[in-house]
Structures are given as structure tokens and as C-alpha cells.
PDB file of C-alpha atoms in Angstrom:
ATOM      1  CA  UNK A   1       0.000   0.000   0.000  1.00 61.00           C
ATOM      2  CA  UNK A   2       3.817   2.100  -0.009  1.00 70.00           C
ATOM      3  CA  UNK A   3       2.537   5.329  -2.577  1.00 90.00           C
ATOM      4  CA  UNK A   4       6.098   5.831  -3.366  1.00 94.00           C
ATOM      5  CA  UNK A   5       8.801   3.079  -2.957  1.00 94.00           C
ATOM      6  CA  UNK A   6      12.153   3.198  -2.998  1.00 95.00           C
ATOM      7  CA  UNK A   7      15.109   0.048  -3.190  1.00 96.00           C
ATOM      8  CA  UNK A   8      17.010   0.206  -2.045  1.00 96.00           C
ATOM      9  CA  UNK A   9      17.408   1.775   1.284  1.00 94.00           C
ATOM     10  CA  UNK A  10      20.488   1.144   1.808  1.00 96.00           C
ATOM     11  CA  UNK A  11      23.467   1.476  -0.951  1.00 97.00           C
ATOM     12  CA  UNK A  12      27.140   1.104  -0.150  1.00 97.00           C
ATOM     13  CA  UNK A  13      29.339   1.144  -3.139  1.00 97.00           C
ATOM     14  CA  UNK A  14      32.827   2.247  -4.088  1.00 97.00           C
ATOM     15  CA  UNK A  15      34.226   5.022  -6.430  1.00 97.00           C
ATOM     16  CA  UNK A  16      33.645   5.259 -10.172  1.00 97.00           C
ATOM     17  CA  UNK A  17      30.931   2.062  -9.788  1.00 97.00           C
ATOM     18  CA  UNK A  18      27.722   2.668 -11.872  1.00 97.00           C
ATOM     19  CA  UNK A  19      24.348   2.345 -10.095  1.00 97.00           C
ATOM     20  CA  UNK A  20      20.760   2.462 -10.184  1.00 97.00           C
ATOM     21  CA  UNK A  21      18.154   3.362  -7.659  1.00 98.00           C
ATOM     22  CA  UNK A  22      14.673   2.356  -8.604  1.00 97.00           C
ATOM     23  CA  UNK A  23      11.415   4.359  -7.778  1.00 97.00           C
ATOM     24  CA  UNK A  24       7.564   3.352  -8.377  1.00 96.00           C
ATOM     25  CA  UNK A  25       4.277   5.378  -7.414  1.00 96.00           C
ATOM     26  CA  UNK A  26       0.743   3.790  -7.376  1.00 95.00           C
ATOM     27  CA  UNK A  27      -0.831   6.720  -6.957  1.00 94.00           C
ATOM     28  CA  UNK A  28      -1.487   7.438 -11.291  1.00 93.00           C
ATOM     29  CA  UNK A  29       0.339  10.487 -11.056  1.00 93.00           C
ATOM     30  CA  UNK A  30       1.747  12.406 -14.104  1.00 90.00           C
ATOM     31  CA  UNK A  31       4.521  13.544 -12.809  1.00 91.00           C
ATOM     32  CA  UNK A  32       7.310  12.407 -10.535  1.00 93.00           C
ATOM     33  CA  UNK A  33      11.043  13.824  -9.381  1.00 92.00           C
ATOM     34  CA  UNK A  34      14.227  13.416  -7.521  1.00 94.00           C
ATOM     35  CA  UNK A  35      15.839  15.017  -5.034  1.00 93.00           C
ATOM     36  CA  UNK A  36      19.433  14.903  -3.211  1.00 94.00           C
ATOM     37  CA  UNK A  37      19.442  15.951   0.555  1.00 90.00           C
ATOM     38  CA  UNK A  38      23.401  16.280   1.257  1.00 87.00           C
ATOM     39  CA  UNK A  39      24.597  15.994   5.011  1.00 82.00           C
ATOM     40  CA  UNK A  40      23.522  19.337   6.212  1.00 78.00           C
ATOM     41  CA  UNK A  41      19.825  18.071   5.221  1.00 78.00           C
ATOM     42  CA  UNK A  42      19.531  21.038   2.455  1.00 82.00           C
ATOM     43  CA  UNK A  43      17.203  18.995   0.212  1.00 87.00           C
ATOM     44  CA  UNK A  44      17.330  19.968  -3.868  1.00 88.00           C
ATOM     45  CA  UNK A  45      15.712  19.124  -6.588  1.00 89.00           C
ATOM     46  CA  UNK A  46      17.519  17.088  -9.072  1.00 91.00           C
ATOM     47  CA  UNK A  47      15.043  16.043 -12.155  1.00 88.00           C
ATOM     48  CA  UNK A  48      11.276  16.447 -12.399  1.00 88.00           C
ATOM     49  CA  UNK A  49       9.633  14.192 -15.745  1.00 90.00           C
ATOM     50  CA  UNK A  50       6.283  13.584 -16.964  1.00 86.00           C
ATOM     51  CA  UNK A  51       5.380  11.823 -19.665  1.00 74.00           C
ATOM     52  CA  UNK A  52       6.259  14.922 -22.552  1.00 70.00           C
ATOM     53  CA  UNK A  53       8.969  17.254 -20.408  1.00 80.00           C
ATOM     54  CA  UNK A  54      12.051  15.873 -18.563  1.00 84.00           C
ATOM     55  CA  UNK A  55      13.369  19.002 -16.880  1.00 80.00           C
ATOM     56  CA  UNK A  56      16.571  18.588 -15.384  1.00 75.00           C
ATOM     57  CA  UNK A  57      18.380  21.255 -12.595  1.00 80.00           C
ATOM     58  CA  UNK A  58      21.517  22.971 -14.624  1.00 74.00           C
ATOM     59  CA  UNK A  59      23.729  22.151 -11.138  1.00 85.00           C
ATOM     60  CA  UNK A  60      23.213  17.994 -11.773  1.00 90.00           C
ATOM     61  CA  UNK A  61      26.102  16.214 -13.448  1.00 92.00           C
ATOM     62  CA  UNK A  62      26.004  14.566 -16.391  1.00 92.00           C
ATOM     63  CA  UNK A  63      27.014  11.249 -14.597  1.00 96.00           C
ATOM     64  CA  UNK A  64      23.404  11.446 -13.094  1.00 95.00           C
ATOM     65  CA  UNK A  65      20.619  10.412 -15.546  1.00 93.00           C
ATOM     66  CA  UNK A  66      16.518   9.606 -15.055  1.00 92.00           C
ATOM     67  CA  UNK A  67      15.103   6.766 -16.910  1.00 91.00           C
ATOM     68  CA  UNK A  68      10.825   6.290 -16.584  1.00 90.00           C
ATOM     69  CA  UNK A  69       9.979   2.587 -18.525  1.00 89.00           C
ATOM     70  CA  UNK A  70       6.555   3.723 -17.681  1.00 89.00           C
ATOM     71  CA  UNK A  71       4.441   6.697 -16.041  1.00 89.00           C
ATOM     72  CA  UNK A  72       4.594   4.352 -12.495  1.00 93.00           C
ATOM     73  CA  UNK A  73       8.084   4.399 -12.374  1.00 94.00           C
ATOM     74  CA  UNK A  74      11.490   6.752 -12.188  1.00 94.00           C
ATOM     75  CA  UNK A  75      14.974   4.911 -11.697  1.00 96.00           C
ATOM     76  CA  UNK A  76      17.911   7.244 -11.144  1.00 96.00           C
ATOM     77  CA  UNK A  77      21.117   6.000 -12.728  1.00 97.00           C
ATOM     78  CA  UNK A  78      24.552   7.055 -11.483  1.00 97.00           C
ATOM     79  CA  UNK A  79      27.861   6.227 -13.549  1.00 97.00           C
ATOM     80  CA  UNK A  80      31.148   6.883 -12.185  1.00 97.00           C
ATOM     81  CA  UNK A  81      30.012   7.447  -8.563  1.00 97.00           C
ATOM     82  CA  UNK A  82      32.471   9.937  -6.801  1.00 97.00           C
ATOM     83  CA  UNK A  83      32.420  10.346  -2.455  1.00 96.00           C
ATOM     84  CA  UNK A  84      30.788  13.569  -3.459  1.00 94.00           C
ATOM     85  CA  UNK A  85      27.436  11.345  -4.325  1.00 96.00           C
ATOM     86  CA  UNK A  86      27.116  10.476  -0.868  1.00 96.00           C
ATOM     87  CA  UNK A  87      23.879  11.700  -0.072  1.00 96.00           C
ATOM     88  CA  UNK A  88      19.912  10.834   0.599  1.00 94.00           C
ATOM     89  CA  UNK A  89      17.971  10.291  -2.135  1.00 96.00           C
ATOM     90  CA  UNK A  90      14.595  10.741  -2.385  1.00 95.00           C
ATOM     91  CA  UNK A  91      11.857   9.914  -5.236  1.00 95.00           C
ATOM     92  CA  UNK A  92       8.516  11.872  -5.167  1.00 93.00           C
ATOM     93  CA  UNK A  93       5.373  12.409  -7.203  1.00 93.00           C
ATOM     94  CA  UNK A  94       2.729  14.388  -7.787  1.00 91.00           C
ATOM     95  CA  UNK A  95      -0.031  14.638 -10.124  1.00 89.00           C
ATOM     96  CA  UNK A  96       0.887  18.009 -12.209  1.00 81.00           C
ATOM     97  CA  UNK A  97       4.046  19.246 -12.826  1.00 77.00           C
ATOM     98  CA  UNK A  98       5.233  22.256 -10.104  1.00 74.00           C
ATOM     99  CA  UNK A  99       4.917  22.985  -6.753  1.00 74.00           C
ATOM    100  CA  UNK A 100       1.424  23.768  -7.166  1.00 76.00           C
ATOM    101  CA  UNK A 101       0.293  20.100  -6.895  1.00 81.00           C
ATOM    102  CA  UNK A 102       1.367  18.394  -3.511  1.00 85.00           C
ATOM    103  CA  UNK A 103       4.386  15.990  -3.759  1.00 89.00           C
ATOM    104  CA  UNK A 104       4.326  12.730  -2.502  1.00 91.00           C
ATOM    105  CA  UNK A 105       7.654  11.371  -1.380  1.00 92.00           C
ATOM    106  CA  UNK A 106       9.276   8.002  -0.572  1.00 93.00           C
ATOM    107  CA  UNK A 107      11.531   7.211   2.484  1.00 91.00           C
ATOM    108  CA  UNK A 108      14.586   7.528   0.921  1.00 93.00           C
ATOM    109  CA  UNK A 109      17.745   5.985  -0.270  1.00 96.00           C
ATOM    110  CA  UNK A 110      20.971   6.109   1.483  1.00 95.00           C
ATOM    111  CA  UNK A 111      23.683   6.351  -0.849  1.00 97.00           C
ATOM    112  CA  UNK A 112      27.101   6.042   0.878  1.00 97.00           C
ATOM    113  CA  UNK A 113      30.265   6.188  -1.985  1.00 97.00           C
ATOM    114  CA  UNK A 114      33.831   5.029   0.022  1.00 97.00           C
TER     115      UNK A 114
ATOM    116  CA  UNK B   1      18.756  35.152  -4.762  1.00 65.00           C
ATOM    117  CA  UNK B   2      16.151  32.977  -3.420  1.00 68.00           C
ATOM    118  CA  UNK B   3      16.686  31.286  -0.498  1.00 83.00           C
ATOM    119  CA  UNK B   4      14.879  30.272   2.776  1.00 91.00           C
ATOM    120  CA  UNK B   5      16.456  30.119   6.016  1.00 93.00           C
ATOM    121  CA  UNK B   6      15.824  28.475   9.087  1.00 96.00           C
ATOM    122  CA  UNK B   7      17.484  29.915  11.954  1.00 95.00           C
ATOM    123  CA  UNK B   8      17.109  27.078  14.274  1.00 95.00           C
ATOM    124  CA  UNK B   9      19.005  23.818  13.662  1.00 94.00           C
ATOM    125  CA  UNK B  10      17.968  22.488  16.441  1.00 97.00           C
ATOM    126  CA  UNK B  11      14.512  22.688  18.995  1.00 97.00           C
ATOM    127  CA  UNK B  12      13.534  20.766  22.130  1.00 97.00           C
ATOM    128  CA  UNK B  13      10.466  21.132  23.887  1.00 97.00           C
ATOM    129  CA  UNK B  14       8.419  19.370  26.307  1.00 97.00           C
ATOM    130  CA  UNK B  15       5.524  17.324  25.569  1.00 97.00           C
ATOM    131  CA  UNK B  16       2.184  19.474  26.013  1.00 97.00           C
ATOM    132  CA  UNK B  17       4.309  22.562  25.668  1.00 98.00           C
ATOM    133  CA  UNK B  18       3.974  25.224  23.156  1.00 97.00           C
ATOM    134  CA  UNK B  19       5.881  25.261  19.577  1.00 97.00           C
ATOM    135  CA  UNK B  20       6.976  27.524  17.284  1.00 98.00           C
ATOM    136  CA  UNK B  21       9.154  26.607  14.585  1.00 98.00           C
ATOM    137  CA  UNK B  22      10.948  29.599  12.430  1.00 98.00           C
ATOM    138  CA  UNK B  23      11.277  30.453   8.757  1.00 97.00           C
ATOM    139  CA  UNK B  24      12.720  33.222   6.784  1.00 95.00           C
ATOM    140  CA  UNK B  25      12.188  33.581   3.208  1.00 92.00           C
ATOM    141  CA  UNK B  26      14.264  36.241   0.409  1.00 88.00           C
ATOM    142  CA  UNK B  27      12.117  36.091  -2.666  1.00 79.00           C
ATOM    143  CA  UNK B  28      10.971  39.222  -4.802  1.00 71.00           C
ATOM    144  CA  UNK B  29       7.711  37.940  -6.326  1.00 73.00           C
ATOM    145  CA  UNK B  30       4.865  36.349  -4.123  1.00 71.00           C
ATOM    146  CA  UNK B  31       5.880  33.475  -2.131  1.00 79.00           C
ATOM    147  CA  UNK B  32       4.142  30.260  -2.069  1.00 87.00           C
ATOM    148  CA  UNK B  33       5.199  29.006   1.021  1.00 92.00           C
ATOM    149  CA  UNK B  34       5.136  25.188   2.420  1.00 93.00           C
ATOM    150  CA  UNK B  35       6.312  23.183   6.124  1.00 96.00           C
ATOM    151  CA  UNK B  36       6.867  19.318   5.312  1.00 95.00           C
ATOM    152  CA  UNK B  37       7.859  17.037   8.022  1.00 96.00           C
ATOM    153  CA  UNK B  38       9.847  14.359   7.908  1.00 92.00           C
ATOM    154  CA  UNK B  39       9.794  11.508  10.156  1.00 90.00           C
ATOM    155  CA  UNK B  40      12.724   9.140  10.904  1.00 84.00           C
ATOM    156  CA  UNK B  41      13.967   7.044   8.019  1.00 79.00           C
ATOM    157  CA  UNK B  42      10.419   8.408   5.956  1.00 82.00           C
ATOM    158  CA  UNK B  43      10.326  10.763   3.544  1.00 85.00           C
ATOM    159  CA  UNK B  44       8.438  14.307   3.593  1.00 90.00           C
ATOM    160  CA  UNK B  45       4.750  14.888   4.585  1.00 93.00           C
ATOM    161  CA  UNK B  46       3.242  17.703   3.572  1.00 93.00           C
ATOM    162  CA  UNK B  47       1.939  19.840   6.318  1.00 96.00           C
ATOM    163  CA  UNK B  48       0.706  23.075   5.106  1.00 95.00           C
ATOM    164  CA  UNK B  49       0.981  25.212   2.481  1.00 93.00           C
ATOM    165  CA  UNK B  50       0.526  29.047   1.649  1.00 92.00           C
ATOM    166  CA  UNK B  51      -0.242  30.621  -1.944  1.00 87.00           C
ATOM    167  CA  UNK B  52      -2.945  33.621  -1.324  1.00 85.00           C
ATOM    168  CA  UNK B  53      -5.908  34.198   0.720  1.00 88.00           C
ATOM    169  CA  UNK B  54      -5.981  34.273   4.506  1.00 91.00           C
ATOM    170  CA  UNK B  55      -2.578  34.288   6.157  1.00 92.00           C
ATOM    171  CA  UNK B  56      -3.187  31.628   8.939  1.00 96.00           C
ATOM    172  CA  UNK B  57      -2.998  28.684   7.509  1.00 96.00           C
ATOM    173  CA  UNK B  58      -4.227  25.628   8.848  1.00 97.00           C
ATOM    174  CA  UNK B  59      -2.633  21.948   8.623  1.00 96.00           C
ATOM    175  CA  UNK B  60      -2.727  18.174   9.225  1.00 95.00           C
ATOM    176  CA  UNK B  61      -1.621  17.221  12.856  1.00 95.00           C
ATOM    177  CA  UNK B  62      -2.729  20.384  14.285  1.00 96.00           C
ATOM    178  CA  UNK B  63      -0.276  22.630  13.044  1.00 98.00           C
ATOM    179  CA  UNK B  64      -0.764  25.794  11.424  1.00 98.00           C
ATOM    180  CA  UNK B  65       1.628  28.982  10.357  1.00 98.00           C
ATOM    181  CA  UNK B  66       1.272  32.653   9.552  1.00 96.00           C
ATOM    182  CA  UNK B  67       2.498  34.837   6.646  1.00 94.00           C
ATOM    183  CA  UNK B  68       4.021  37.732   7.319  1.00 94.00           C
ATOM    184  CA  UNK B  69       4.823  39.467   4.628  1.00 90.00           C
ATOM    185  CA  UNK B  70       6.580  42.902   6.388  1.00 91.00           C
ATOM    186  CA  UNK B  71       8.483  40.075   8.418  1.00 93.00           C
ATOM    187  CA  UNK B  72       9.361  38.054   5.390  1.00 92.00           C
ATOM    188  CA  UNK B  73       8.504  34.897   7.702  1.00 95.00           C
ATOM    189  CA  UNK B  74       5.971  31.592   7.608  1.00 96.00           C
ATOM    190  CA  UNK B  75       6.294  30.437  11.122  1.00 98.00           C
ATOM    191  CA  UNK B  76       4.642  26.971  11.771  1.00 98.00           C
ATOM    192  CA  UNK B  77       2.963  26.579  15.372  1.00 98.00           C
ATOM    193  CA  UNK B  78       1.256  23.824  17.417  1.00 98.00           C
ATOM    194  CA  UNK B  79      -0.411  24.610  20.862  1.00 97.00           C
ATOM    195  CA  UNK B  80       0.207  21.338  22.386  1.00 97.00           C
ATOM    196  CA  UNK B  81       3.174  18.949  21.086  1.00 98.00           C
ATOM    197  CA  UNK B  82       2.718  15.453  21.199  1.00 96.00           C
ATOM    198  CA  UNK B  83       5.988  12.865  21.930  1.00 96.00           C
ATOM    199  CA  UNK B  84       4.983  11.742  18.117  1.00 95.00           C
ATOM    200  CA  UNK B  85       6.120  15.575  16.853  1.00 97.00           C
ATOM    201  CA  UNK B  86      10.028  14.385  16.954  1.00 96.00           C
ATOM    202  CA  UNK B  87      11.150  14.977  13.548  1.00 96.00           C
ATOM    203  CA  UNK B  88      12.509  16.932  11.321  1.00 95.00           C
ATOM    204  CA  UNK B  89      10.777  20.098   9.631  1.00 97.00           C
ATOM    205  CA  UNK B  90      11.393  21.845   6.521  1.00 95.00           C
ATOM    206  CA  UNK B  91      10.005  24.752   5.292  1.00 95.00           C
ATOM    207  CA  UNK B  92      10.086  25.739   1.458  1.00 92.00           C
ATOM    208  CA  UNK B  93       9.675  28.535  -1.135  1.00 89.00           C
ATOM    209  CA  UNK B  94       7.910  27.130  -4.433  1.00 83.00           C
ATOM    210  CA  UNK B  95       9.515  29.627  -6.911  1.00 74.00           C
ATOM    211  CA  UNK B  96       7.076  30.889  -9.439  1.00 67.00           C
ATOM    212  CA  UNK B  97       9.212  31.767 -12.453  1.00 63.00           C
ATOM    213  CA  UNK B  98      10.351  27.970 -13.157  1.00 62.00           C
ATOM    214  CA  UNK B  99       7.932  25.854 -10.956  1.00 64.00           C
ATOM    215  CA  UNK B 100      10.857  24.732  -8.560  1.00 73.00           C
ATOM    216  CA  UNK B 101      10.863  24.398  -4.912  1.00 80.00           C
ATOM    217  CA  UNK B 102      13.537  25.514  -2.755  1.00 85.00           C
ATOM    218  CA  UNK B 103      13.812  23.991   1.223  1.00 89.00           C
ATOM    219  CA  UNK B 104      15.771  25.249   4.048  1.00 92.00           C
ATOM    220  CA  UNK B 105      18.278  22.944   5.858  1.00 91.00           C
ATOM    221  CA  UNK B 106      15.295  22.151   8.447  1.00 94.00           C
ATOM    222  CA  UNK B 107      15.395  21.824  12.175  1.00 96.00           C
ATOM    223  CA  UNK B 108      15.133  19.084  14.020  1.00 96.00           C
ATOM    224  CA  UNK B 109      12.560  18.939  17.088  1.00 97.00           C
ATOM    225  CA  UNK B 110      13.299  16.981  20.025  1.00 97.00           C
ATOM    226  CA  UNK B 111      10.452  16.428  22.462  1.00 97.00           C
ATOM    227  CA  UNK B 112      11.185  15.268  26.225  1.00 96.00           C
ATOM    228  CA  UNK B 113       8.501  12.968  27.960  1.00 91.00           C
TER     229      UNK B 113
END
């Protein structure tokens, strides 16, 4: 009954690895995003993507990159993971695009890069 | 540039006493204001949100917060906290000119039995 889900919680991994964090909302909304929330809990906004408009924050590295198979689901993929990446990151959704429609956010994913 | 500050990093207050959590905002056009909360090891709830209208602004979980716009501020209250209040809050500045939201670093409330 999870609206947003997240796996994995947990994610330990070593420099310049490639990896994925998968998201998936039941809720049949349009629109869904990630965010990074660093160690001093300042929480940004990475990607948002519906199904016609991937907008993507200018400050995100290349290395980062969204991939939806479907309007239920928004992986995050990660090549060449540097310590820097160590962060919490969370998956949301909403029904419309913009602040204006509330977000619905998963529990997050610990990322830890040694 | 936009940001939103919260000036306290850290809160603890009793349970049953009175709360008022902080929040600064430096935007030029008309806020829209939010307070989510987020829960150990969950993500954020939504708690209340401000885009026009009538400045006190009700909530879920008996919170509510006031716009002040000569103040710049959108501080979230609660008359009464309950044990089940400990977590971390975070307000945020939706930003009208590219439909982004920006938070503040949050502040973490501790409440003692």
C-alpha cells in the first residue's frame, strides 16, 4: 500500500561504480522527481519528468541520468560514482508538474560512496 | 537570490508545551510558502501550504503557520506537542518563475517525555 517506494534503502558502493536506484508510485500520477538531501539536510531538486517534459536542474552532473519505462516508475542512474554522491535520495510524485500540486515522497535511499 | 532560512538547527520542547518553529524567506515575487515534516527514516509529509488568501494557515496534525509578509517569515505553530512531533521540519519557497521548490536545511525537534 507504499505510494512511493524506494530500493534500495540502503546502498554502499565504491568510487567510479555505476548504479541504479529504482522508484515506483501507485498513486497514477503524471509527474514524478528526484531530489538529493546532502549531510547538512539542504534537500534539492535534481530532475522532475512527466510523460512529454524531462526538466533537469543545470547544477546535476552529467554522470546522473533519469530513466521512466513507464508513467509508475522513475529509476535514477549514477555512472562513475564519486564520495561527493554520498547523499539521501529521495523519489517523489505528484499529479501536475510544479509545486502547485502536492508531492508525494518516498523514504529515501541512502547512498554512501567510500 | 532565493533562499529560505531556518534559523534554528535544532529545537527541544516538552511534551504538552507550546511550539513555534521559524522560517525566513528572500524572494521578490509572491511566495508560495510550504512546512513538510519528515519523520525518521520516511520521507516528507506535507503539512501546510501558503499561496494567497488568509494568512493563517491551517494543517494536518494540528499545526498551522502565519504569513508575514513585512516580516518576510511563515512560522509553523502547534499549541500542544505530542511525543509523536520528533522529527525533522522543513520549510520551502515554491519559486514561481520555473515551478521549482527551494527547502531550508530544516530543524530538528526533540520532544522530552
Amino acid at each position: 500500500d507504499t505510494a512511493v517506494s524506494q530500493t534500495p534503502k540502503y546502498l554502499v558502493t565504491q568510487m567510479g561504480n555505476d548504479k541504479s536506484i529504482k522508484c515506483e508510485q501507485n498513486l497514477g500520477h503524471d509527474t514524478m522527481y528526484w531530489y538529493k538531501q546532502d549531510s547538512k539536510k539542504f534537500l534539492k531538486i535534481m530532475f522532475s519528468y512527466n510523460n512529454k517534459e524531462l526538466i533537469i536542474n543545470e547544477t546535476v552532473p552529467n554522470r546522473f541520468s533519469p530513466k521512466s519505462p513507464d508513467k509508475a516508475h522513475l529509476n535514477l542512474h549514477i555512472n562513475s560514482l564519486e564520495l561527493g554522491d554520498s547523499a539521501v535520495y529521495f523519489c517523489a510524485s505528484s499529479l501536475e508538474t510544479g509545486f502547485f500540486s502536492e508531492q508525494y515522497f518516498g523514504p529515501g535511499t541512502r547512498l554512501t560512496v567510500t | 537570490a532565493q533562499s529560505v532560512t531556518q534559523p534554528d538547527i535544532h529545537i527541544t520542547v516538552s511534551e504538552g508545551a507550546s511550539l513555534e518553529l521559524r522560517c525566513n524567506y528572500s524572494y521578490g515575487a509572491t511566495p508560495y510558502l510550504f512546512w513538510y515534516v519528515q519523520s525518521p527514516g520516511q520521507g516528507l509529509q506535507l503539512l501546510l501550504k501558503y499561496f494567497s488568501g488568509d494568512t493563517l494557515v491551517q494543517g494536518i496534525k494540528g499545526f498551522e503557520a502565519e504569513f508575514k509578509r513585512s516580516q518576510s517569515s511563515f512560522n509553523l505553530r502547534k499549541p500542544s506537542v505530542h511525543w509523536s512531533d520528533a522529527a525533522e521540519y522543513f520549510c520551502a519557497v515554491g519559486l514561481y518563475n520555473n515551478n521549482d521548490m527551494r527547502f531550508g536545511a530544516g530543524t530538528r525537534l526533540t520532544v522530552k517525555p
